[in-house]
């Protein structure tokens, strides 16, 4: 029996870079540094029940939420893995209000990295999967050492995006615009090995919807009609969807990417732009979804067409299997509220 060749993340990145003879290696180094930070965070997440890293710090982050120590740890690890390399002109993090400059003692470079250091942190104490999300942009400002403008770019300009899920194993999934590739951490040797090459979200995969349905009474009539339809409660859906909601965006997204289905965090009458952050959560996952053949929308337009005007801007999010996200868009546009909801089932019935 022949053995598949083992491809480390380093090898994968080097081989991808070879296709660009003009590449300086800067970008590859950023990807290694992120993978290194992910290993450090994975180690700490694994020890979360043992080490004295649990509990609230008592501080409140810029989103007005309580910050756990592991969020701060993850933020520090990523910042320190990237601050001194000379490849970045700055960073932005969900945990920090403003653009994060590179310390004066270090050189700067032509990229910036945006990240959600620990996503789903309210789940840590229950031993539920958490994640890290990252996005890489090219420097565009004239400012010698970078500025917020470099981070305030629409998602379609990302040069890379990815996430790490700290689950039953640790996986890093990334794209540089040439497909989506997943690596699983082999803990005994500390290497990410290619385990999921060329991930495609299954077009006829599982019919899963992921949403915090406890917010139902705060939703618009269109959003309620959508969820009623998914469940078959409108009498128009002979093949109701299954509901799966972990409450960790990365983990919910990852499952749907592999199995099919879609995740949504809608606007509601209290939070007109939903909850999730455009730059740290929605845009990078949107690049992954699109590269895997899926779709990401705020309900009306593609996530990655949105031009941000602030670092912590929020957006409603519908992301996953293209057909499911398009169905949501039809409902939100008002076109499917009422009697003749059908086509996704009609199509499916004909398969
Ligand atoms: P974070 O831990 O980075 O603040 O993100 C939490 C997010 C996301 O992971 C998840 O999908 C969502 O919050 C869950 O929100 P609800 O508890 O409102 O369902
Ligand atoms: Mn998050
Ligand atoms: Mn977070």
mmCIF file with all atom_site columns, N, CA, C and O and ligand atoms in Angstrom, residues 61 63 65-66 71 94-95 116-123 129-131 133 211-213 215 218 245-252 263-265 275-277 280-281 314, ligand 1:
data_model
loop_
_atom_site.group_PDB
_atom_site.id
_atom_site.type_symbol
_atom_site.label_atom_id
_atom_site.label_alt_id
_atom_site.label_comp_id
_atom_site.label_asym_id
_atom_site.label_entity_id
_atom_site.label_seq_id
_atom_site.pdbx_PDB_ins_code
_atom_site.Cartn_x
_atom_site.Cartn_y
_atom_site.Cartn_z
_atom_site.occupancy
_atom_site.B_iso_or_equiv
_atom_site.pdbx_formal_charge
_atom_site.auth_seq_id
_atom_site.auth_comp_id
_atom_site.auth_asym_id
_atom_site.auth_atom_id
_atom_site.pdbx_PDB_model_num
ATOM   1   N N   . UNK A 1 61  ? -13.666 44.750 26.997 1.00 0.00 ? 61  UNK A N   1
ATOM   2   C CA  . UNK A 1 61  ? -12.988 45.096 25.751 1.00 0.00 ? 61  UNK A CA  1
ATOM   3   C C   . UNK A 1 61  ? -13.755 46.178 24.995 1.00 0.00 ? 61  UNK A C   1
ATOM   4   O O   . UNK A 1 61  ? -14.794 46.662 25.454 1.00 0.00 ? 61  UNK A O   1
ATOM   5   N N   . UNK A 1 63  ? -15.603 46.099 22.601 1.00 0.00 ? 63  UNK A N   1
ATOM   6   C CA  . UNK A 1 63  ? -16.956 45.722 22.200 1.00 0.00 ? 63  UNK A CA  1
ATOM   7   C C   . UNK A 1 63  ? -17.907 45.777 23.400 1.00 0.00 ? 63  UNK A C   1
ATOM   8   O O   . UNK A 1 63  ? -19.072 45.407 23.284 1.00 0.00 ? 63  UNK A O   1
ATOM   9   N N   . UNK A 1 65  ? -17.580 43.860 26.049 1.00 0.00 ? 65  UNK A N   1
ATOM   10  C CA  . UNK A 1 65  ? -17.759 42.512 26.580 1.00 0.00 ? 65  UNK A CA  1
ATOM   11  C C   . UNK A 1 65  ? -16.650 42.211 27.590 1.00 0.00 ? 65  UNK A C   1
ATOM   12  O O   . UNK A 1 65  ? -15.562 42.760 27.501 1.00 0.00 ? 65  UNK A O   1
ATOM   13  N N   . UNK A 1 66  ? -16.944 41.301 28.513 1.00 0.00 ? 66  UNK A N   1
ATOM   14  C CA  . UNK A 1 66  ? -15.911 40.904 29.461 1.00 0.00 ? 66  UNK A CA  1
ATOM   15  C C   . UNK A 1 66  ? -14.830 40.116 28.725 1.00 0.00 ? 66  UNK A C   1
ATOM   16  O O   . UNK A 1 66  ? -15.130 39.271 27.891 1.00 0.00 ? 66  UNK A O   1
ATOM   17  N N   . UNK A 1 71  ? -8.205  35.267 25.978 1.00 0.00 ? 71  UNK A N   1
ATOM   18  C CA  . UNK A 1 71  ? -8.293  36.206 24.850 1.00 0.00 ? 71  UNK A CA  1
ATOM   19  C C   . UNK A 1 71  ? -7.054  37.092 24.810 1.00 0.00 ? 71  UNK A C   1
ATOM   20  O O   . UNK A 1 71  ? -6.473  37.345 23.769 1.00 0.00 ? 71  UNK A O   1
ATOM   21  N N   . UNK A 1 94  ? -9.472  42.377 17.395 1.00 0.00 ? 94  UNK A N   1
ATOM   22  C CA  . UNK A 1 94  ? -10.764 42.552 18.061 1.00 0.00 ? 94  UNK A CA  1
ATOM   23  C C   . UNK A 1 94  ? -10.600 43.045 19.496 1.00 0.00 ? 94  UNK A C   1
ATOM   24  O O   . UNK A 1 94  ? -11.470 43.707 20.039 1.00 0.00 ? 94  UNK A O   1
ATOM   25  N N   . UNK A 1 95  ? -9.471  42.736 20.111 1.00 0.00 ? 95  UNK A N   1
ATOM   26  C CA  . UNK A 1 95  ? -9.260  43.084 21.517 1.00 0.00 ? 95  UNK A CA  1
ATOM   27  C C   . UNK A 1 95  ? -8.701  44.483 21.735 1.00 0.00 ? 95  UNK A C   1
ATOM   28  O O   . UNK A 1 95  ? -8.489  44.890 22.877 1.00 0.00 ? 95  UNK A O   1
ATOM   29  N N   . UNK A 1 116 ? -9.088  38.080 15.019 1.00 0.00 ? 116 UNK A N   1
ATOM   30  C CA  . UNK A 1 116 ? -9.889  37.803 16.216 1.00 0.00 ? 116 UNK A CA  1
ATOM   31  C C   . UNK A 1 116 ? -9.085  36.734 16.941 1.00 0.00 ? 116 UNK A C   1
ATOM   32  O O   . UNK A 1 116 ? -9.074  35.575 16.525 1.00 0.00 ? 116 UNK A O   1
ATOM   33  N N   . UNK A 1 117 ? -8.372  37.115 18.007 1.00 0.00 ? 117 UNK A N   1
ATOM   34  C CA  . UNK A 1 117 ? -7.422  36.165 18.601 1.00 0.00 ? 117 UNK A CA  1
ATOM   35  C C   . UNK A 1 117 ? -8.083  34.916 19.158 1.00 0.00 ? 117 UNK A C   1
ATOM   36  O O   . UNK A 1 117 ? -7.552  33.818 19.034 1.00 0.00 ? 117 UNK A O   1
ATOM   37  N N   . UNK A 1 118 ? -9.233  35.089 19.791 1.00 0.00 ? 118 UNK A N   1
ATOM   38  C CA  . UNK A 1 118 ? -9.934  33.923 20.323 1.00 0.00 ? 118 UNK A CA  1
ATOM   39  C C   . UNK A 1 118 ? -11.418 34.134 20.108 1.00 0.00 ? 118 UNK A C   1
ATOM   40  O O   . UNK A 1 118 ? -12.019 35.025 20.702 1.00 0.00 ? 118 UNK A O   1
ATOM   41  N N   . UNK A 1 119 ? -11.968 33.325 19.227 1.00 0.00 ? 119 UNK A N   1
ATOM   42  C CA  . UNK A 1 119 ? -13.381 33.429 18.887 1.00 0.00 ? 119 UNK A CA  1
ATOM   43  C C   . UNK A 1 119 ? -14.156 32.352 19.644 1.00 0.00 ? 119 UNK A C   1
ATOM   44  O O   . UNK A 1 119 ? -13.723 31.207 19.705 1.00 0.00 ? 119 UNK A O   1
ATOM   45  N N   . UNK A 1 120 ? -15.293 32.761 20.197 1.00 0.00 ? 120 UNK A N   1
ATOM   46  C CA  . UNK A 1 120 ? -16.115 31.790 20.933 1.00 0.00 ? 120 UNK A CA  1
ATOM   47  C C   . UNK A 1 120 ? -15.655 31.635 22.370 1.00 0.00 ? 120 UNK A C   1
ATOM   48  O O   . UNK A 1 120 ? -15.874 30.606 23.007 1.00 0.00 ? 120 UNK A O   1
ATOM   49  N N   . UNK A 1 121 ? -15.032 32.693 22.896 1.00 0.00 ? 121 UNK A N   1
ATOM   50  C CA  . UNK A 1 121 ? -14.366 32.549 24.194 1.00 0.00 ? 121 UNK A CA  1
ATOM   51  C C   . UNK A 1 121 ? -15.343 32.270 25.337 1.00 0.00 ? 121 UNK A C   1
ATOM   52  O O   . UNK A 1 121 ? -14.930 31.758 26.369 1.00 0.00 ? 121 UNK A O   1
ATOM   53  N N   . UNK A 1 122 ? -16.625 32.568 25.137 1.00 0.00 ? 122 UNK A N   1
ATOM   54  C CA  . UNK A 1 122 ? -17.578 32.275 26.214 1.00 0.00 ? 122 UNK A CA  1
ATOM   55  C C   . UNK A 1 122 ? -17.736 30.764 26.400 1.00 0.00 ? 122 UNK A C   1
ATOM   56  O O   . UNK A 1 122 ? -18.334 30.309 27.371 1.00 0.00 ? 122 UNK A O   1
ATOM   57  N N   . UNK A 1 123 ? -17.208 29.977 25.453 1.00 0.00 ? 123 UNK A N   1
ATOM   58  C CA  . UNK A 1 123 ? -17.340 28.518 25.519 1.00 0.00 ? 123 UNK A CA  1
ATOM   59  C C   . UNK A 1 123 ? -16.182 27.822 26.217 1.00 0.00 ? 123 UNK A C   1
ATOM   60  O O   . UNK A 1 123 ? -16.221 26.603 26.410 1.00 0.00 ? 123 UNK A O   1
ATOM   61  N N   . UNK A 1 129 ? -15.228 23.928 21.496 1.00 0.00 ? 129 UNK A N   1
ATOM   62  C CA  . UNK A 1 129 ? -14.241 24.455 20.547 1.00 0.00 ? 129 UNK A CA  1
ATOM   63  C C   . UNK A 1 129 ? -14.238 25.980 20.477 1.00 0.00 ? 129 UNK A C   1
ATOM   64  O O   . UNK A 1 129 ? -15.294 26.614 20.470 1.00 0.00 ? 129 UNK A O   1
ATOM   65  N N   . UNK A 1 130 ? -13.044 26.536 20.390 1.00 0.00 ? 130 UNK A N   1
ATOM   66  C CA  . UNK A 1 130 ? -12.863 27.968 20.138 1.00 0.00 ? 130 UNK A CA  1
ATOM   67  C C   . UNK A 1 130 ? -11.961 28.105 18.915 1.00 0.00 ? 130 UNK A C   1
ATOM   68  O O   . UNK A 1 130 ? -11.535 27.105 18.336 1.00 0.00 ? 130 UNK A O   1
ATOM   69  N N   . UNK A 1 131 ? -11.671 29.333 18.516 1.00 0.00 ? 131 UNK A N   1
ATOM   70  C CA  . UNK A 1 131 ? -10.884 29.501 17.293 1.00 0.00 ? 131 UNK A CA  1
ATOM   71  C C   . UNK A 1 131 ? -10.129 30.810 17.248 1.00 0.00 ? 131 UNK A C   1
ATOM   72  O O   . UNK A 1 131 ? -10.229 31.653 18.147 1.00 0.00 ? 131 UNK A O   1
ATOM   73  N N   . UNK A 1 133 ? -9.228  33.770 14.067 1.00 0.00 ? 133 UNK A N   1
ATOM   74  C CA  . UNK A 1 133 ? -9.518  34.123 12.665 1.00 0.00 ? 133 UNK A CA  1
ATOM   75  C C   . UNK A 1 133 ? -8.511  35.199 12.251 1.00 0.00 ? 133 UNK A C   1
ATOM   76  O O   . UNK A 1 133 ? -8.226  36.112 13.039 1.00 0.00 ? 133 UNK A O   1
ATOM   77  N N   . UNK A 1 211 ? -28.038 29.181 13.849 1.00 0.00 ? 211 UNK A N   1
ATOM   78  C CA  . UNK A 1 211 ? -28.424 30.537 14.252 1.00 0.00 ? 211 UNK A CA  1
ATOM   79  C C   . UNK A 1 211 ? -28.819 30.505 15.725 1.00 0.00 ? 211 UNK A C   1
ATOM   80  O O   . UNK A 1 211 ? -29.264 29.469 16.227 1.00 0.00 ? 211 UNK A O   1
ATOM   81  N N   . UNK A 1 212 ? -28.649 31.630 16.405 1.00 0.00 ? 212 UNK A N   1
ATOM   82  C CA  . UNK A 1 212 ? -29.138 31.740 17.783 1.00 0.00 ? 212 UNK A CA  1
ATOM   83  C C   . UNK A 1 212 ? -30.617 32.090 17.722 1.00 0.00 ? 212 UNK A C   1
ATOM   84  O O   . UNK A 1 212 ? -31.012 33.255 17.621 1.00 0.00 ? 212 UNK A O   1
ATOM   85  N N   . UNK A 1 213 ? -31.437 31.045 17.777 1.00 0.00 ? 213 UNK A N   1
ATOM   86  C CA  . UNK A 1 213 ? -32.873 31.221 17.577 1.00 0.00 ? 213 UNK A CA  1
ATOM   87  C C   . UNK A 1 213 ? -33.559 31.839 18.794 1.00 0.00 ? 213 UNK A C   1
ATOM   88  O O   . UNK A 1 213 ? -34.729 32.228 18.731 1.00 0.00 ? 213 UNK A O   1
ATOM   89  N N   . UNK A 1 215 ? -33.066 34.622 19.621 1.00 0.00 ? 215 UNK A N   1
ATOM   90  C CA  . UNK A 1 215 ? -33.311 36.018 19.226 1.00 0.00 ? 215 UNK A CA  1
ATOM   91  C C   . UNK A 1 215 ? -34.539 36.176 18.332 1.00 0.00 ? 215 UNK A C   1
ATOM   92  O O   . UNK A 1 215 ? -34.804 37.283 17.829 1.00 0.00 ? 215 UNK A O   1
ATOM   93  N N   . UNK A 1 218 ? -36.759 39.153 18.246 1.00 0.00 ? 218 UNK A N   1
ATOM   94  C CA  . UNK A 1 218 ? -36.135 40.443 17.904 1.00 0.00 ? 218 UNK A CA  1
ATOM   95  C C   . UNK A 1 218 ? -35.931 40.595 16.391 1.00 0.00 ? 218 UNK A C   1
ATOM   96  O O   . UNK A 1 218 ? -35.488 41.627 15.922 1.00 0.00 ? 218 UNK A O   1
ATOM   97  N N   . UNK A 1 245 ? -26.080 24.596 16.424 1.00 0.00 ? 245 UNK A N   1
ATOM   98  C CA  . UNK A 1 245 ? -25.517 25.886 16.846 1.00 0.00 ? 245 UNK A CA  1
ATOM   99  C C   . UNK A 1 245 ? -24.615 25.682 18.048 1.00 0.00 ? 245 UNK A C   1
ATOM   100 O O   . UNK A 1 245 ? -25.080 25.314 19.128 1.00 0.00 ? 245 UNK A O   1
ATOM   101 N N   . UNK A 1 246 ? -23.323 25.892 17.823 1.00 0.00 ? 246 UNK A N   1
ATOM   102 C CA  . UNK A 1 246 ? -22.341 25.737 18.892 1.00 0.00 ? 246 UNK A CA  1
ATOM   103 C C   . UNK A 1 246 ? -22.214 27.051 19.672 1.00 0.00 ? 246 UNK A C   1
ATOM   104 O O   . UNK A 1 246 ? -22.051 27.048 20.886 1.00 0.00 ? 246 UNK A O   1
ATOM   105 N N   . UNK A 1 247 ? -22.273 28.164 18.935 1.00 0.00 ? 247 UNK A N   1
ATOM   106 C CA  . UNK A 1 247 ? -22.063 29.463 19.579 1.00 0.00 ? 247 UNK A CA  1
ATOM   107 C C   . UNK A 1 247 ? -20.618 29.909 19.504 1.00 0.00 ? 247 UNK A C   1
ATOM   108 O O   . UNK A 1 247 ? -20.225 30.893 20.117 1.00 0.00 ? 247 UNK A O   1
ATOM   109 N N   . UNK A 1 248 ? -19.811 29.163 18.733 1.00 0.00 ? 248 UNK A N   1
ATOM   110 C CA  . UNK A 1 248 ? -18.450 29.570 18.356 1.00 0.00 ? 248 UNK A CA  1
ATOM   111 C C   . UNK A 1 248 ? -18.485 29.674 16.837 1.00 0.00 ? 248 UNK A C   1
ATOM   112 O O   . UNK A 1 248 ? -18.607 28.657 16.155 1.00 0.00 ? 248 UNK A O   1
ATOM   113 N N   . UNK A 1 249 ? -18.360 30.885 16.328 1.00 0.00 ? 249 UNK A N   1
ATOM   114 C CA  . UNK A 1 249 ? -18.473 31.073 14.881 1.00 0.00 ? 249 UNK A CA  1
ATOM   115 C C   . UNK A 1 249 ? -17.525 30.151 14.113 1.00 0.00 ? 249 UNK A C   1
ATOM   116 O O   . UNK A 1 249 ? -17.923 29.515 13.138 1.00 0.00 ? 249 UNK A O   1
ATOM   117 N N   . UNK A 1 250 ? -16.271 30.103 14.543 1.00 0.00 ? 250 UNK A N   1
ATOM   118 C CA  . UNK A 1 250 ? -15.291 29.292 13.813 1.00 0.00 ? 250 UNK A CA  1
ATOM   119 C C   . UNK A 1 250 ? -15.743 27.833 13.750 1.00 0.00 ? 250 UNK A C   1
ATOM   120 O O   . UNK A 1 250 ? -15.692 27.200 12.694 1.00 0.00 ? 250 UNK A O   1
ATOM   121 N N   . UNK A 1 251 ? -16.193 27.307 14.886 1.00 0.00 ? 251 UNK A N   1
ATOM   122 C CA  . UNK A 1 251 ? -16.572 25.895 14.923 1.00 0.00 ? 251 UNK A CA  1
ATOM   123 C C   . UNK A 1 251 ? -17.848 25.647 14.110 1.00 0.00 ? 251 UNK A C   1
ATOM   124 O O   . UNK A 1 251 ? -17.948 24.659 13.370 1.00 0.00 ? 251 UNK A O   1
ATOM   125 N N   . UNK A 1 252 ? -18.818 26.561 14.216 1.00 0.00 ? 252 UNK A N   1
ATOM   126 C CA  . UNK A 1 252 ? -20.042 26.410 13.417 1.00 0.00 ? 252 UNK A CA  1
ATOM   127 C C   . UNK A 1 252 ? -19.722 26.509 11.925 1.00 0.00 ? 252 UNK A C   1
ATOM   128 O O   . UNK A 1 252 ? -20.234 25.739 11.108 1.00 0.00 ? 252 UNK A O   1
ATOM   129 N N   . UNK A 1 263 ? -24.514 29.343 8.198  1.00 0.00 ? 263 UNK A N   1
ATOM   130 C CA  . UNK A 1 263 ? -24.539 30.008 9.497  1.00 0.00 ? 263 UNK A CA  1
ATOM   131 C C   . UNK A 1 263 ? -25.123 31.399 9.291  1.00 0.00 ? 263 UNK A C   1
ATOM   132 O O   . UNK A 1 263 ? -24.845 32.054 8.284  1.00 0.00 ? 263 UNK A O   1
ATOM   133 N N   . UNK A 1 264 ? -25.905 31.849 10.246 1.00 0.00 ? 264 UNK A N   1
ATOM   134 C CA  . UNK A 1 264 ? -26.358 33.247 10.145 1.00 0.00 ? 264 UNK A CA  1
ATOM   135 C C   . UNK A 1 264 ? -26.330 33.916 11.504 1.00 0.00 ? 264 UNK A C   1
ATOM   136 O O   . UNK A 1 264 ? -26.603 33.283 12.531 1.00 0.00 ? 264 UNK A O   1
ATOM   137 N N   . UNK A 1 265 ? -25.949 35.196 11.476 1.00 0.00 ? 265 UNK A N   1
ATOM   138 C CA  . UNK A 1 265 ? -26.129 36.046 12.651 1.00 0.00 ? 265 UNK A CA  1
ATOM   139 C C   . UNK A 1 265 ? -26.821 37.300 12.131 1.00 0.00 ? 265 UNK A C   1
ATOM   140 O O   . UNK A 1 265 ? -26.194 38.231 11.644 1.00 0.00 ? 265 UNK A O   1
ATOM   141 N N   . UNK A 1 275 ? -24.153 41.179 15.291 1.00 0.00 ? 275 UNK A N   1
ATOM   142 C CA  . UNK A 1 275 ? -23.175 41.131 16.379 1.00 0.00 ? 275 UNK A CA  1
ATOM   143 C C   . UNK A 1 275 ? -21.751 41.011 15.884 1.00 0.00 ? 275 UNK A C   1
ATOM   144 O O   . UNK A 1 275 ? -20.814 41.504 16.504 1.00 0.00 ? 275 UNK A O   1
ATOM   145 N N   . UNK A 1 276 ? -21.566 40.339 14.763 1.00 0.00 ? 276 UNK A N   1
ATOM   146 C CA  . UNK A 1 276 ? -20.220 39.944 14.361 1.00 0.00 ? 276 UNK A CA  1
ATOM   147 C C   . UNK A 1 276 ? -19.477 41.086 13.679 1.00 0.00 ? 276 UNK A C   1
ATOM   148 O O   . UNK A 1 276 ? -20.079 41.995 13.100 1.00 0.00 ? 276 UNK A O   1
ATOM   149 N N   . UNK A 1 277 ? -18.170 41.025 13.774 1.00 0.00 ? 277 UNK A N   1
ATOM   150 C CA  . UNK A 1 277 ? -17.324 42.112 13.258 1.00 0.00 ? 277 UNK A CA  1
ATOM   151 C C   . UNK A 1 277 ? -16.931 41.832 11.817 1.00 0.00 ? 277 UNK A C   1
ATOM   152 O O   . UNK A 1 277 ? -16.463 40.734 11.490 1.00 0.00 ? 277 UNK A O   1
ATOM   153 N N   . UNK A 1 280 ? -12.765 41.318 11.463 1.00 0.00 ? 280 UNK A N   1
ATOM   154 C CA  . UNK A 1 280 ? -12.081 40.242 12.197 1.00 0.00 ? 280 UNK A CA  1
ATOM   155 C C   . UNK A 1 280 ? -12.758 38.901 12.023 1.00 0.00 ? 280 UNK A C   1
ATOM   156 O O   . UNK A 1 280 ? -12.151 37.868 12.287 1.00 0.00 ? 280 UNK A O   1
ATOM   157 N N   . UNK A 1 281 ? -14.033 38.898 11.659 1.00 0.00 ? 281 UNK A N   1
ATOM   158 C CA  . UNK A 1 281 ? -14.776 37.635 11.599 1.00 0.00 ? 281 UNK A CA  1
ATOM   159 C C   . UNK A 1 281 ? -15.387 37.397 10.213 1.00 0.00 ? 281 UNK A C   1
ATOM   160 O O   . UNK A 1 281 ? -15.090 36.407 9.550  1.00 0.00 ? 281 UNK A O   1
ATOM   161 N N   . UNK A 1 314 ? -19.676 46.285 12.668 1.00 0.00 ? 314 UNK A N   1
ATOM   162 C CA  . UNK A 1 314 ? -20.372 44.998 12.713 1.00 0.00 ? 314 UNK A CA  1
ATOM   163 C C   . UNK A 1 314 ? -21.197 44.800 11.447 1.00 0.00 ? 314 UNK A C   1
ATOM   164 O O   . UNK A 1 314 ? -21.515 45.779 10.768 1.00 0.00 ? 314 UNK A O   1
HETATM 165 P P1  . LIG B 2 .   ? -15.968 36.350 20.395 1.00 0.00 ? 1   LIG B P1  1
HETATM 166 O O1  . LIG B 2 .   ? -15.778 35.227 21.380 1.00 0.00 ? 1   LIG B O1  1
HETATM 167 O O2  . LIG B 2 .   ? -14.746 36.557 19.532 1.00 0.00 ? 1   LIG B O2  1
HETATM 168 O O3  . LIG B 2 .   ? -16.451 37.628 21.034 1.00 0.00 ? 1   LIG B O3  1
HETATM 169 O O4  . LIG B 2 .   ? -17.096 35.913 19.358 1.00 0.00 ? 1   LIG B O4  1
HETATM 170 C C1  . LIG B 2 .   ? -18.280 35.373 19.823 1.00 0.00 ? 1   LIG B C1  1
HETATM 171 C C2  . LIG B 2 .   ? -19.242 35.310 18.682 1.00 0.00 ? 1   LIG B C2  1
HETATM 172 C C3  . LIG B 2 .   ? -19.120 34.102 17.771 1.00 0.00 ? 1   LIG B C3  1
HETATM 173 O O5  . LIG B 2 .   ? -18.088 33.229 17.991 1.00 0.00 ? 1   LIG B O5  1
HETATM 174 C C4  . LIG B 2 .   ? -20.429 33.383 17.943 1.00 0.00 ? 1   LIG B C4  1
HETATM 175 O O6  . LIG B 2 .   ? -20.876 32.910 16.722 1.00 0.00 ? 1   LIG B O6  1
HETATM 176 C C5  . LIG B 2 .   ? -21.349 34.418 18.510 1.00 0.00 ? 1   LIG B C5  1
HETATM 177 O O7  . LIG B 2 .   ? -20.538 35.299 19.216 1.00 0.00 ? 1   LIG B O7  1
HETATM 178 C C6  . LIG B 2 .   ? -22.364 33.821 19.432 1.00 0.00 ? 1   LIG B C6  1
HETATM 179 O O8  . LIG B 2 .   ? -23.225 34.826 19.844 1.00 0.00 ? 1   LIG B O8  1
HETATM 180 P P2  . LIG B 2 .   ? -24.546 34.527 20.697 1.00 0.00 ? 1   LIG B P2  1
HETATM 181 O O9  . LIG B 2 .   ? -24.070 34.110 22.054 1.00 0.00 ? 1   LIG B O9  1
HETATM 182 O O10 . LIG B 2 .   ? -25.275 35.827 20.678 1.00 0.00 ? 1   LIG B O10 1
HETATM 183 O O11 . LIG B 2 .   ? -25.299 33.440 19.985 1.00 0.00 ? 1   LIG B O11 1
#
